[in-house]
Amino acid sequence: MEQRFQVIWAKSAVNDLEEIIDYIAQDSPLIARKLFTQIKEKVEALTFFPHRGRHIPELQRQGILIYRELIIPPWRVMYRVTENKVNILTIIDSRKNVEDILLEKLIKVK
């Protein structure tokens, strides 16, 4: 029997998704709905294949291998696999500098 992983969305990731969808919906509600469905389906697939995403290159270069990402152009869904859980941490725009975005998010947390 296949092991199932529980997908857990961090509040920050939910906020990211809502902001992305709201922004796109201003111009095209249809495209926003399609993107929402696409992201949700790909994330839910992590239930059975949690390691399918690649290591985040910017973090991998620093020796940090505990984070992974799914690419849903132009979005990067970043997550961490722990025991039987997949924690969705954030969704960012791949056209922007990852280090700057992560630093900005860390500052907001404080």
PDB file of N, CA and C in Angstrom:
ATOM      1  N   MET A   1       0.841  -1.183   0.000  1.00  0.00           N
ATOM      2  CA  MET A   1       0.000   0.000   0.000  1.00  0.00           C
ATOM      3  C   MET A   1       0.889   1.250   0.000  1.00  0.00           C
ATOM      4  N   GLU A   2       0.514   2.210  -0.832  1.00  0.00           N
ATOM      5  CA  GLU A   2       1.288   3.440  -0.922  1.00  0.00           C
ATOM      6  C   GLU A   2       1.120   4.290   0.324  1.00  0.00           C
ATOM      7  N   GLN A   3       2.217   4.917   0.714  1.00  0.00           N
ATOM      8  CA  GLN A   3       2.131   5.853   1.838  1.00  0.00           C
ATOM      9  C   GLN A   3       1.529   7.155   1.335  1.00  0.00           C
ATOM     10  N   ARG A   4       0.583   7.668   2.080  1.00  0.00           N
ATOM     11  CA  ARG A   4      -0.028   8.962   1.754  1.00  0.00           C
ATOM     12  C   ARG A   4       0.538  10.015   2.692  1.00  0.00           C
ATOM     13  N   PHE A   5       0.835  11.150   2.133  1.00  0.00           N
ATOM     14  CA  PHE A   5       1.331  12.274   2.915  1.00  0.00           C
ATOM     15  C   PHE A   5       0.209  13.298   3.059  1.00  0.00           C
ATOM     16  N   GLN A   6       0.162  13.926   4.203  1.00  0.00           N
ATOM     17  CA  GLN A   6      -0.826  14.975   4.441  1.00  0.00           C
ATOM     18  C   GLN A   6      -0.247  16.303   3.960  1.00  0.00           C
ATOM     19  N   VAL A   7      -1.000  17.003   3.117  1.00  0.00           N
ATOM     20  CA  VAL A   7      -0.574  18.307   2.623  1.00  0.00           C
ATOM     21  C   VAL A   7      -1.135  19.379   3.553  1.00  0.00           C
ATOM     22  N   ILE A   8      -0.242  20.199   4.091  1.00  0.00           N
ATOM     23  CA  ILE A   8      -0.630  21.262   5.023  1.00  0.00           C
ATOM     24  C   ILE A   8      -0.163  22.599   4.441  1.00  0.00           C
ATOM     25  N   TRP A   9      -1.101  23.514   4.296  1.00  0.00           N
ATOM     26  CA  TRP A   9      -0.791  24.845   3.771  1.00  0.00           C
ATOM     27  C   TRP A   9      -0.499  25.795   4.925  1.00  0.00           C
ATOM     28  N   ALA A  10       0.680  26.406   4.911  1.00  0.00           N
ATOM     29  CA  ALA A  10       0.992  27.463   5.882  1.00  0.00           C
ATOM     30  C   ALA A  10       0.126  28.675   5.551  1.00  0.00           C
ATOM     31  N   LYS A  11      -0.171  29.447   6.568  1.00  0.00           N
ATOM     32  CA  LYS A  11      -0.984  30.654   6.369  1.00  0.00           C
ATOM     33  C   LYS A  11      -0.353  31.564   5.318  1.00  0.00           C
ATOM     34  N   SER A  12       0.964  31.663   5.330  1.00  0.00           N
ATOM     35  CA  SER A  12       1.653  32.517   4.353  1.00  0.00           C
ATOM     36  C   SER A  12       1.439  32.019   2.925  1.00  0.00           C
ATOM     37  N   ALA A  13       1.420  30.707   2.726  1.00  0.00           N
ATOM     38  CA  ALA A  13       1.192  30.145   1.391  1.00  0.00           C
ATOM     39  C   ALA A  13      -0.243  30.383   0.934  1.00  0.00           C
ATOM     40  N   VAL A  14      -1.187  30.256   1.856  1.00  0.00           N
ATOM     41  CA  VAL A  14      -2.591  30.543   1.536  1.00  0.00           C
ATOM     42  C   VAL A  14      -2.725  32.011   1.131  1.00  0.00           C
ATOM     43  N   ASN A  15      -2.084  32.889   1.884  1.00  0.00           N
ATOM     44  CA  ASN A  15      -2.115  34.320   1.557  1.00  0.00           C
ATOM     45  C   ASN A  15      -1.493  34.592   0.191  1.00  0.00           C
ATOM     46  N   ASP A  16      -0.362  33.934  -0.091  1.00  0.00           N
ATOM     47  CA  ASP A  16       0.285  34.097  -1.396  1.00  0.00           C
ATOM     48  C   ASP A  16      -0.666  33.692  -2.515  1.00  0.00           C
ATOM     49  N   LEU A  17      -1.299  32.530  -2.360  1.00  0.00           N
ATOM     50  CA  LEU A  17      -2.206  32.031  -3.392  1.00  0.00           C
ATOM     51  C   LEU A  17      -3.381  32.987  -3.587  1.00  0.00           C
ATOM     52  N   GLU A  18      -3.950  33.452  -2.501  1.00  0.00           N
ATOM     53  CA  GLU A  18      -5.077  34.393  -2.598  1.00  0.00           C
ATOM     54  C   GLU A  18      -4.666  35.679  -3.309  1.00  0.00           C
ATOM     55  N   GLU A  19      -3.500  36.203  -2.979  1.00  0.00           N
ATOM     56  CA  GLU A  19      -3.022  37.438  -3.615  1.00  0.00           C
ATOM     57  C   GLU A  19      -2.803  37.241  -5.115  1.00  0.00           C
ATOM     58  N   ILE A  20      -2.209  36.122  -5.483  1.00  0.00           N
ATOM     59  CA  ILE A  20      -1.954  35.817  -6.892  1.00  0.00           C
ATOM     60  C   ILE A  20      -3.272  35.715  -7.658  1.00  0.00           C
ATOM     61  N   ILE A  21      -4.196  34.938  -7.125  1.00  0.00           N
ATOM     62  CA  ILE A  21      -5.478  34.722  -7.800  1.00  0.00           C
ATOM     63  C   ILE A  21      -6.271  36.023  -7.883  1.00  0.00           C
ATOM     64  N   ASP A  22      -6.308  36.785  -6.810  1.00  0.00           N
ATOM     65  CA  ASP A  22      -7.029  38.067  -6.824  1.00  0.00           C
ATOM     66  C   ASP A  22      -6.446  39.021  -7.866  1.00  0.00           C
ATOM     67  N   TYR A  23      -5.132  39.068  -7.948  1.00  0.00           N
ATOM     68  CA  TYR A  23      -4.471  39.959  -8.900  1.00  0.00           C
ATOM     69  C   TYR A  23      -4.806  39.564 -10.340  1.00  0.00           C
ATOM     70  N   ILE A  24      -4.690  38.278 -10.649  1.00  0.00           N
ATOM     71  CA  ILE A  24      -4.972  37.800 -12.006  1.00  0.00           C
ATOM     72  C   ILE A  24      -6.449  37.954 -12.342  1.00  0.00           C
ATOM     73  N   ALA A  25      -7.315  37.736 -11.371  1.00  0.00           N
ATOM     74  CA  ALA A  25      -8.765  37.824 -11.590  1.00  0.00           C
ATOM     75  C   ALA A  25      -9.209  39.231 -11.977  1.00  0.00           C
ATOM     76  N   GLN A  26      -8.429  40.234 -11.629  1.00  0.00           N
ATOM     77  CA  GLN A  26      -8.776  41.603 -12.023  1.00  0.00           C
ATOM     78  C   GLN A  26      -8.832  41.739 -13.543  1.00  0.00           C
ATOM     79  N   ASP A  27      -7.948  41.018 -14.233  1.00  0.00           N
ATOM     80  CA  ASP A  27      -7.924  41.050 -15.701  1.00  0.00           C
ATOM     81  C   ASP A  27      -8.688  39.894 -16.323  1.00  0.00           C
ATOM     82  N   SER A  28      -8.600  38.725 -15.696  1.00  0.00           N
ATOM     83  CA  SER A  28      -9.233  37.548 -16.284  1.00  0.00           C
ATOM     84  C   SER A  28      -9.640  36.543 -15.207  1.00  0.00           C
ATOM     85  N   PRO A  29     -10.902  36.580 -14.809  1.00  0.00           N
ATOM     86  CA  PRO A  29     -11.381  35.601 -13.825  1.00  0.00           C
ATOM     87  C   PRO A  29     -11.213  34.154 -14.303  1.00  0.00           C
ATOM     88  N   LEU A  30     -11.361  33.930 -15.604  1.00  0.00           N
ATOM     89  CA  LEU A  30     -11.226  32.577 -16.141  1.00  0.00           C
ATOM     90  C   LEU A  30      -9.798  32.058 -15.977  1.00  0.00           C
ATOM     91  N   ILE A  31      -8.820  32.867 -16.329  1.00  0.00           N
ATOM     92  CA  ILE A  31      -7.418  32.458 -16.171  1.00  0.00           C
ATOM     93  C   ILE A  31      -7.094  32.263 -14.695  1.00  0.00           C
ATOM     94  N   ALA A  32      -7.619  33.123 -13.846  1.00  0.00           N
ATOM     95  CA  ALA A  32      -7.391  32.989 -12.400  1.00  0.00           C
ATOM     96  C   ALA A  32      -7.933  31.657 -11.895  1.00  0.00           C
ATOM     97  N   ARG A  33      -9.137  31.291 -12.331  1.00  0.00           N
ATOM     98  CA  ARG A  33      -9.723  30.007 -11.908  1.00  0.00           C
ATOM     99  C   ARG A  33      -8.891  28.827 -12.397  1.00  0.00           C
ATOM    100  N   LYS A  34      -8.435  28.909 -13.650  1.00  0.00           N
ATOM    101  CA  LYS A  34      -7.615  27.825 -14.210  1.00  0.00           C
ATOM    102  C   LYS A  34      -6.304  27.682 -13.434  1.00  0.00           C
ATOM    103  N   LEU A  35      -5.674  28.806 -13.130  1.00  0.00           N
ATOM    104  CA  LEU A  35      -4.418  28.766 -12.376  1.00  0.00           C
ATOM    105  C   LEU A  35      -4.647  28.196 -10.981  1.00  0.00           C
ATOM    106  N   PHE A  36      -5.712  28.630 -10.327  1.00  0.00           N
ATOM    107  CA  PHE A  36      -6.036  28.123  -8.992  1.00  0.00           C
ATOM    108  C   PHE A  36      -6.184  26.601  -9.028  1.00  0.00           C
ATOM    109  N   THR A  37      -6.940  26.108 -10.004  1.00  0.00           N
ATOM    110  CA  THR A  37      -7.149  24.661 -10.138  1.00  0.00           C
ATOM    111  C   THR A  37      -5.831  23.948 -10.412  1.00  0.00           C
ATOM    112  N   GLN A  38      -5.021  24.510 -11.291  1.00  0.00           N
ATOM    113  CA  GLN A  38      -3.735  23.897 -11.630  1.00  0.00           C
ATOM    114  C   GLN A  38      -2.821  23.803 -10.408  1.00  0.00           C
ATOM    115  N   ILE A  39      -2.717  24.878  -9.666  1.00  0.00           N
ATOM    116  CA  ILE A  39      -1.862  24.869  -8.472  1.00  0.00           C
ATOM    117  C   ILE A  39      -2.386  23.868  -7.450  1.00  0.00           C
ATOM    118  N   LYS A  40      -3.681  23.896  -7.174  1.00  0.00           N
ATOM    119  CA  LYS A  40      -4.259  22.978  -6.184  1.00  0.00           C
ATOM    120  C   LYS A  40      -4.044  21.518  -6.594  1.00  0.00           C
ATOM    121  N   GLU A  41      -4.240  21.190  -7.872  1.00  0.00           N
ATOM    122  CA  GLU A  41      -4.068  19.808  -8.333  1.00  0.00           C
ATOM    123  C   GLU A  41      -2.618  19.356  -8.208  1.00  0.00           C
ATOM    124  N   LYS A  42      -1.689  20.211  -8.618  1.00  0.00           N
ATOM    125  CA  LYS A  42      -0.268  19.825  -8.530  1.00  0.00           C
ATOM    126  C   LYS A  42       0.180  19.673  -7.083  1.00  0.00           C
ATOM    127  N   VAL A  43      -0.303  20.544  -6.214  1.00  0.00           N
ATOM    128  CA  VAL A  43       0.049  20.440  -4.797  1.00  0.00           C
ATOM    129  C   VAL A  43      -0.570  19.182  -4.196  1.00  0.00           C
ATOM    130  N   GLU A  44      -1.813  18.891  -4.517  1.00  0.00           N
ATOM    131  CA  GLU A  44      -2.464  17.693  -3.972  1.00  0.00           C
ATOM    132  C   GLU A  44      -1.781  16.414  -4.446  1.00  0.00           C
ATOM    133  N   ALA A  45      -1.162  16.435  -5.626  1.00  0.00           N
ATOM    134  CA  ALA A  45      -0.429  15.267  -6.122  1.00  0.00           C
ATOM    135  C   ALA A  45       0.758  14.932  -5.218  1.00  0.00           C
ATOM    136  N   LEU A  46       1.210  15.901  -4.434  1.00  0.00           N
ATOM    137  CA  LEU A  46       2.302  15.644  -3.485  1.00  0.00           C
ATOM    138  C   LEU A  46       1.880  14.657  -2.399  1.00  0.00           C
ATOM    139  N   THR A  47       0.587  14.430  -2.257  1.00  0.00           N
ATOM    140  CA  THR A  47       0.078  13.442  -1.306  1.00  0.00           C
ATOM    141  C   THR A  47       0.722  12.079  -1.565  1.00  0.00           C
ATOM    142  N   PHE A  48       0.900  11.752  -2.852  1.00  0.00           N
ATOM    143  CA  PHE A  48       1.476  10.459  -3.220  1.00  0.00           C
ATOM    144  C   PHE A  48       2.935  10.552  -3.660  1.00  0.00           C
ATOM    145  N   PHE A  49       3.350  11.702  -4.140  1.00  0.00           N
ATOM    146  CA  PHE A  49       4.716  11.872  -4.646  1.00  0.00           C
ATOM    147  C   PHE A  49       5.353  13.123  -4.047  1.00  0.00           C
ATOM    148  N   PRO A  50       5.626  13.118  -2.750  1.00  0.00           N
ATOM    149  CA  PRO A  50       6.108  14.330  -2.084  1.00  0.00           C
ATOM    150  C   PRO A  50       7.502  14.788  -2.520  1.00  0.00           C
ATOM    151  N   HIS A  51       8.293  13.883  -3.074  1.00  0.00           N
ATOM    152  CA  HIS A  51       9.664  14.248  -3.445  1.00  0.00           C
ATOM    153  C   HIS A  51       9.798  14.560  -4.933  1.00  0.00           C
ATOM    154  N   ARG A  52       8.663  14.738  -5.604  1.00  0.00           N
ATOM    155  CA  ARG A  52       8.721  14.977  -7.048  1.00  0.00           C
ATOM    156  C   ARG A  52       9.289  16.350  -7.383  1.00  0.00           C
ATOM    157  N   GLY A  53       9.139  17.304  -6.503  1.00  0.00           N
ATOM    158  CA  GLY A  53       9.688  18.637  -6.757  1.00  0.00           C
ATOM    159  C   GLY A  53      11.201  18.639  -6.604  1.00  0.00           C
ATOM    160  N   ARG A  54      11.825  19.583  -7.271  1.00  0.00           N
ATOM    161  CA  ARG A  54      13.290  19.674  -7.187  1.00  0.00           C
ATOM    162  C   ARG A  54      13.698  20.430  -5.922  1.00  0.00           C
ATOM    163  N   HIS A  55      14.971  20.241  -5.538  1.00  0.00           N
ATOM    164  CA  HIS A  55      15.525  21.070  -4.468  1.00  0.00           C
ATOM    165  C   HIS A  55      15.587  22.503  -4.994  1.00  0.00           C
ATOM    166  N   ILE A  56      15.417  23.463  -4.124  1.00  0.00           N
ATOM    167  CA  ILE A  56      15.439  24.870  -4.531  1.00  0.00           C
ATOM    168  C   ILE A  56      16.894  25.248  -4.822  1.00  0.00           C
ATOM    169  N   PRO A  57      17.218  25.545  -6.094  1.00  0.00           N
ATOM    170  CA  PRO A  57      18.625  25.763  -6.471  1.00  0.00           C
ATOM    171  C   PRO A  57      19.349  26.807  -5.633  1.00  0.00           C
ATOM    172  N   GLU A  58      18.697  27.920  -5.336  1.00  0.00           N
ATOM    173  CA  GLU A  58      19.342  28.989  -4.567  1.00  0.00           C
ATOM    174  C   GLU A  58      19.712  28.528  -3.160  1.00  0.00           C
ATOM    175  N   LEU A  59      18.909  27.643  -2.595  1.00  0.00           N
ATOM    176  CA  LEU A  59      19.202  27.107  -1.261  1.00  0.00           C
ATOM    177  C   LEU A  59      20.167  25.928  -1.351  1.00  0.00           C
ATOM    178  N   GLN A  60      20.025  25.138  -2.401  1.00  0.00           N
ATOM    179  CA  GLN A  60      20.906  23.988  -2.602  1.00  0.00           C
ATOM    180  C   GLN A  60      22.364  24.439  -2.693  1.00  0.00           C
ATOM    181  N   ARG A  61      22.599  25.562  -3.356  1.00  0.00           N
ATOM    182  CA  ARG A  61      23.974  26.094  -3.459  1.00  0.00           C
ATOM    183  C   ARG A  61      24.551  26.439  -2.089  1.00  0.00           C
ATOM    184  N   GLN A  62      23.681  26.690  -1.119  1.00  0.00           N
ATOM    185  CA  GLN A  62      24.104  26.999   0.247  1.00  0.00           C
ATOM    186  C   GLN A  62      24.149  25.740   1.121  1.00  0.00           C
ATOM    187  N   GLY A  63      23.891  24.579   0.508  1.00  0.00           N
ATOM    188  CA  GLY A  63      23.905  23.324   1.255  1.00  0.00           C
ATOM    189  C   GLY A  63      22.600  23.035   1.980  1.00  0.00           C
ATOM    190  N   ILE A  64      21.553  23.782   1.676  1.00  0.00           N
ATOM    191  CA  ILE A  64      20.245  23.581   2.320  1.00  0.00           C
ATOM    192  C   ILE A  64      19.397  22.710   1.401  1.00  0.00           C
ATOM    193  N   LEU A  65      19.161  21.479   1.831  1.00  0.00           N
ATOM    194  CA  LEU A  65      18.469  20.512   0.979  1.00  0.00           C
ATOM    195  C   LEU A  65      17.122  20.070   1.531  1.00  0.00           C
ATOM    196  N   ILE A  66      16.613  20.756   2.525  1.00  0.00           N
ATOM    197  CA  ILE A  66      15.355  20.315   3.145  1.00  0.00           C
ATOM    198  C   ILE A  66      14.126  20.932   2.486  1.00  0.00           C
ATOM    199  N   TYR A  67      14.341  21.842   1.538  1.00  0.00           N
ATOM    200  CA  TYR A  67      13.212  22.495   0.874  1.00  0.00           C
ATOM    201  C   TYR A  67      13.157  22.088  -0.592  1.00  0.00           C
ATOM    202  N   ARG A  68      11.946  21.958  -1.091  1.00  0.00           N
ATOM    203  CA  ARG A  68      11.714  21.585  -2.483  1.00  0.00           C
ATOM    204  C   ARG A  68      10.744  22.579  -3.102  1.00  0.00           C
ATOM    205  N   GLU A  69      10.597  22.466  -4.416  1.00  0.00           N
ATOM    206  CA  GLU A  69       9.642  23.335  -5.081  1.00  0.00           C
ATOM    207  C   GLU A  69       9.028  22.654  -6.294  1.00  0.00           C
ATOM    208  N   LEU A  70       7.785  23.039  -6.556  1.00  0.00           N
ATOM    209  CA  LEU A  70       7.105  22.695  -7.797  1.00  0.00           C
ATOM    210  C   LEU A  70       7.117  23.947  -8.652  1.00  0.00           C
ATOM    211  N   ILE A  71       7.375  23.780  -9.930  1.00  0.00           N
ATOM    212  CA  ILE A  71       7.347  24.905 -10.849  1.00  0.00           C
ATOM    213  C   ILE A  71       6.044  24.842 -11.631  1.00  0.00           C
ATOM    214  N   ILE A  72       5.266  25.903 -11.514  1.00  0.00           N
ATOM    215  CA  ILE A  72       4.028  26.062 -12.274  1.00  0.00           C
ATOM    216  C   ILE A  72       4.152  27.455 -12.891  1.00  0.00           C
ATOM    217  N   PRO A  73       4.846  27.526 -14.046  1.00  0.00           N
ATOM    218  CA  PRO A  73       5.259  28.818 -14.597  1.00  0.00           C
ATOM    219  C   PRO A  73       4.170  29.884 -14.570  1.00  0.00           C
ATOM    220  N   PRO A  74       4.526  31.093 -14.096  1.00  0.00           N
ATOM    221  CA  PRO A  74       5.838  31.510 -13.595  1.00  0.00           C
ATOM    222  C   PRO A  74       5.975  31.347 -12.082  1.00  0.00           C
ATOM    223  N   TRP A  75       5.170  30.511 -11.469  1.00  0.00           N
ATOM    224  CA  TRP A  75       5.130  30.401 -10.006  1.00  0.00           C
ATOM    225  C   TRP A  75       6.000  29.267  -9.502  1.00  0.00           C
ATOM    226  N   ARG A  76       6.540  29.468  -8.310  1.00  0.00           N
ATOM    227  CA  ARG A  76       7.335  28.453  -7.615  1.00  0.00           C
ATOM    228  C   ARG A  76       6.649  28.174  -6.283  1.00  0.00           C
ATOM    229  N   VAL A  77       6.160  26.960  -6.127  1.00  0.00           N
ATOM    230  CA  VAL A  77       5.503  26.539  -4.885  1.00  0.00           C
ATOM    231  C   VAL A  77       6.571  25.854  -4.039  1.00  0.00           C
ATOM    232  N   MET A  78       6.943  26.475  -2.940  1.00  0.00           N
ATOM    233  CA  MET A  78       8.020  25.957  -2.095  1.00  0.00           C
ATOM    234  C   MET A  78       7.442  25.208  -0.908  1.00  0.00           C
ATOM    235  N   TYR A  79       8.053  24.050  -0.627  1.00  0.00           N
ATOM    236  CA  TYR A  79       7.520  23.200   0.432  1.00  0.00           C
ATOM    237  C   TYR A  79       8.622  22.397   1.104  1.00  0.00           C
ATOM    238  N   ARG A  80       8.241  21.755   2.198  1.00  0.00           N
ATOM    239  CA  ARG A  80       9.157  20.904   2.958  1.00  0.00           C
ATOM    240  C   ARG A  80       8.437  19.610   3.307  1.00  0.00           C
ATOM    241  N   VAL A  81       9.127  18.499   3.133  1.00  0.00           N
ATOM    242  CA  VAL A  81       8.577  17.186   3.474  1.00  0.00           C
ATOM    243  C   VAL A  81       9.127  16.788   4.836  1.00  0.00           C
ATOM    244  N   THR A  82       8.221  16.444   5.767  1.00  0.00           N
ATOM    245  CA  THR A  82       8.620  15.968   7.089  1.00  0.00           C
ATOM    246  C   THR A  82       7.772  14.760   7.435  1.00  0.00           C
ATOM    247  N   GLU A  83       8.423  13.666   7.760  1.00  0.00           N
ATOM    248  CA  GLU A  83       7.748  12.415   8.119  1.00  0.00           C
ATOM    249  C   GLU A  83       6.646  12.107   7.118  1.00  0.00           C
ATOM    250  N   ASN A  84       5.388  12.266   7.504  1.00  0.00           N
ATOM    251  CA  ASN A  84       4.281  11.957   6.593  1.00  0.00           C
ATOM    252  C   ASN A  84       3.504  13.216   6.207  1.00  0.00           C
ATOM    253  N   LYS A  85       4.198  14.357   6.224  1.00  0.00           N
ATOM    254  CA  LYS A  85       3.545  15.631   5.911  1.00  0.00           C
ATOM    255  C   LYS A  85       4.312  16.381   4.829  1.00  0.00           C
ATOM    256  N   VAL A  86       3.555  17.119   4.032  1.00  0.00           N
ATOM    257  CA  VAL A  86       4.122  18.054   3.065  1.00  0.00           C
ATOM    258  C   VAL A  86       3.624  19.430   3.478  1.00  0.00           C
ATOM    259  N   ASN A  87       4.539  20.273   3.893  1.00  0.00           N
ATOM    260  CA  ASN A  87       4.186  21.618   4.351  1.00  0.00           C
ATOM    261  C   ASN A  87       4.429  22.618   3.224  1.00  0.00           C
ATOM    262  N   ILE A  88       3.336  23.181   2.698  1.00  0.00           N
ATOM    263  CA  ILE A  88       3.435  24.188   1.648  1.00  0.00           C
ATOM    264  C   ILE A  88       3.752  25.508   2.344  1.00  0.00           C
ATOM    265  N   LEU A  89       4.894  26.100   2.009  1.00  0.00           N
ATOM    266  CA  LEU A  89       5.397  27.251   2.751  1.00  0.00           C
ATOM    267  C   LEU A  89       5.124  28.593   2.087  1.00  0.00           C
ATOM    268  N   THR A  90       5.307  28.650   0.777  1.00  0.00           N
ATOM    269  CA  THR A  90       5.130  29.925   0.079  1.00  0.00           C
ATOM    270  C   THR A  90       4.985  29.682  -1.414  1.00  0.00           C
ATOM    271  N   ILE A  91       4.441  30.666  -2.101  1.00  0.00           N
ATOM    272  CA  ILE A  91       4.367  30.652  -3.563  1.00  0.00           C
ATOM    273  C   ILE A  91       4.939  31.985  -4.024  1.00  0.00           C
ATOM    274  N   ILE A  92       5.959  31.905  -4.880  1.00  0.00           N
ATOM    275  CA  ILE A  92       6.594  33.144  -5.335  1.00  0.00           C
ATOM    276  C   ILE A  92       6.673  33.186  -6.860  1.00  0.00           C
ATOM    277  N   ASP A  93       6.877  34.379  -7.368  1.00  0.00           N
ATOM    278  CA  ASP A  93       7.015  34.626  -8.799  1.00  0.00           C
ATOM    279  C   ASP A  93       8.452  34.294  -9.209  1.00  0.00           C
ATOM    280  N   SER A  94       8.612  33.370 -10.139  1.00  0.00           N
ATOM    281  CA  SER A  94       9.956  32.937 -10.542  1.00  0.00           C
ATOM    282  C   SER A  94      10.721  34.011 -11.308  1.00  0.00           C
ATOM    283  N   ARG A  95      10.042  35.061 -11.721  1.00  0.00           N
ATOM    284  CA  ARG A  95      10.716  36.130 -12.461  1.00  0.00           C
ATOM    285  C   ARG A  95      11.423  37.103 -11.527  1.00  0.00           C
ATOM    286  N   LYS A  96      11.228  36.910 -10.236  1.00  0.00           N
ATOM    287  CA  LYS A  96      11.842  37.803  -9.250  1.00  0.00           C
ATOM    288  C   LYS A  96      12.992  37.093  -8.535  1.00  0.00           C
ATOM    289  N   ASN A  97      13.806  37.858  -7.851  1.00  0.00           N
ATOM    290  CA  ASN A  97      14.950  37.322  -7.127  1.00  0.00           C
ATOM    291  C   ASN A  97      14.483  36.597  -5.864  1.00  0.00           C
ATOM    292  N   VAL A  98      14.757  35.302  -5.823  1.00  0.00           N
ATOM    293  CA  VAL A  98      14.292  34.467  -4.712  1.00  0.00           C
ATOM    294  C   VAL A  98      14.850  34.917  -3.370  1.00  0.00           C
ATOM    295  N   GLU A  99      16.133  35.241  -3.331  1.00  0.00           N
ATOM    296  CA  GLU A  99      16.735  35.654  -2.066  1.00  0.00           C
ATOM    297  C   GLU A  99      16.046  36.898  -1.505  1.00  0.00           C
ATOM    298  N   ASP A 100      15.762  37.862  -2.379  1.00  0.00           N
ATOM    299  CA  ASP A 100      15.087  39.088  -1.935  1.00  0.00           C
ATOM    300  C   ASP A 100      13.689  38.794  -1.402  1.00  0.00           C
ATOM    301  N   ILE A 101      12.966  37.940  -2.105  1.00  0.00           N
ATOM    302  CA  ILE A 101      11.597  37.608  -1.687  1.00  0.00           C
ATOM    303  C   ILE A 101      11.606  36.890  -0.341  1.00  0.00           C
ATOM    304  N   LEU A 102      12.492  35.917  -0.187  1.00  0.00           N
ATOM    305  CA  LEU A 102      12.542  35.169   1.074  1.00  0.00           C
ATOM    306  C   LEU A 102      12.960  36.073   2.227  1.00  0.00           C
ATOM    307  N   LEU A 103      13.905  36.958   1.982  1.00  0.00           N
ATOM    308  CA  LEU A 103      14.321  37.900   3.021  1.00  0.00           C
ATOM    309  C   LEU A 103      13.152  38.803   3.413  1.00  0.00           C
ATOM    310  N   GLU A 104      12.423  39.286   2.430  1.00  0.00           N
ATOM    311  CA  GLU A 104      11.254  40.134   2.693  1.00  0.00           C
ATOM    312  C   GLU A 104      10.219  39.379   3.529  1.00  0.00           C
ATOM    313  N   LYS A 105       9.992  38.104   3.206  1.00  0.00           N
ATOM    314  CA  LYS A 105       9.027  37.300   3.959  1.00  0.00           C
ATOM    315  C   LYS A 105       9.498  37.077   5.397  1.00  0.00           C
ATOM    316  N   LEU A 106      10.790  36.858   5.579  1.00  0.00           N
ATOM    317  CA  LEU A 106      11.321  36.669   6.930  1.00  0.00           C
ATOM    318  C   LEU A 106      11.163  37.935   7.761  1.00  0.00           C
ATOM    319  N   ILE A 107      11.370  39.073   7.139  1.00  0.00           N
ATOM    320  CA  ILE A 107      11.222  40.343   7.854  1.00  0.00           C
ATOM    321  C   ILE A 107       9.771  40.543   8.279  1.00  0.00           C
ATOM    322  N   LYS A 108       8.818  40.164   7.422  1.00  0.00           N
ATOM    323  CA  LYS A 108       7.394  40.304   7.751  1.00  0.00           C
ATOM    324  C   LYS A 108       6.999  39.448   8.944  1.00  0.00           C
ATOM    325  N   VAL A 109       7.644  38.292   9.100  1.00  0.00           N
ATOM    326  CA  VAL A 109       7.319  37.365  10.184  1.00  0.00           C
ATOM    327  C   VAL A 109       7.669  37.960  11.533  1.00  0.00           C
ATOM    328  N   LYS A 110       8.717  38.754  11.596  1.00  0.00           N
ATOM    329  CA  LYS A 110       9.191  39.308  12.872  1.00  0.00           C
ATOM    330  C   LYS A 110       8.284  40.340  13.437  1.00  0.00           C
TER     331      LYS A 110
END
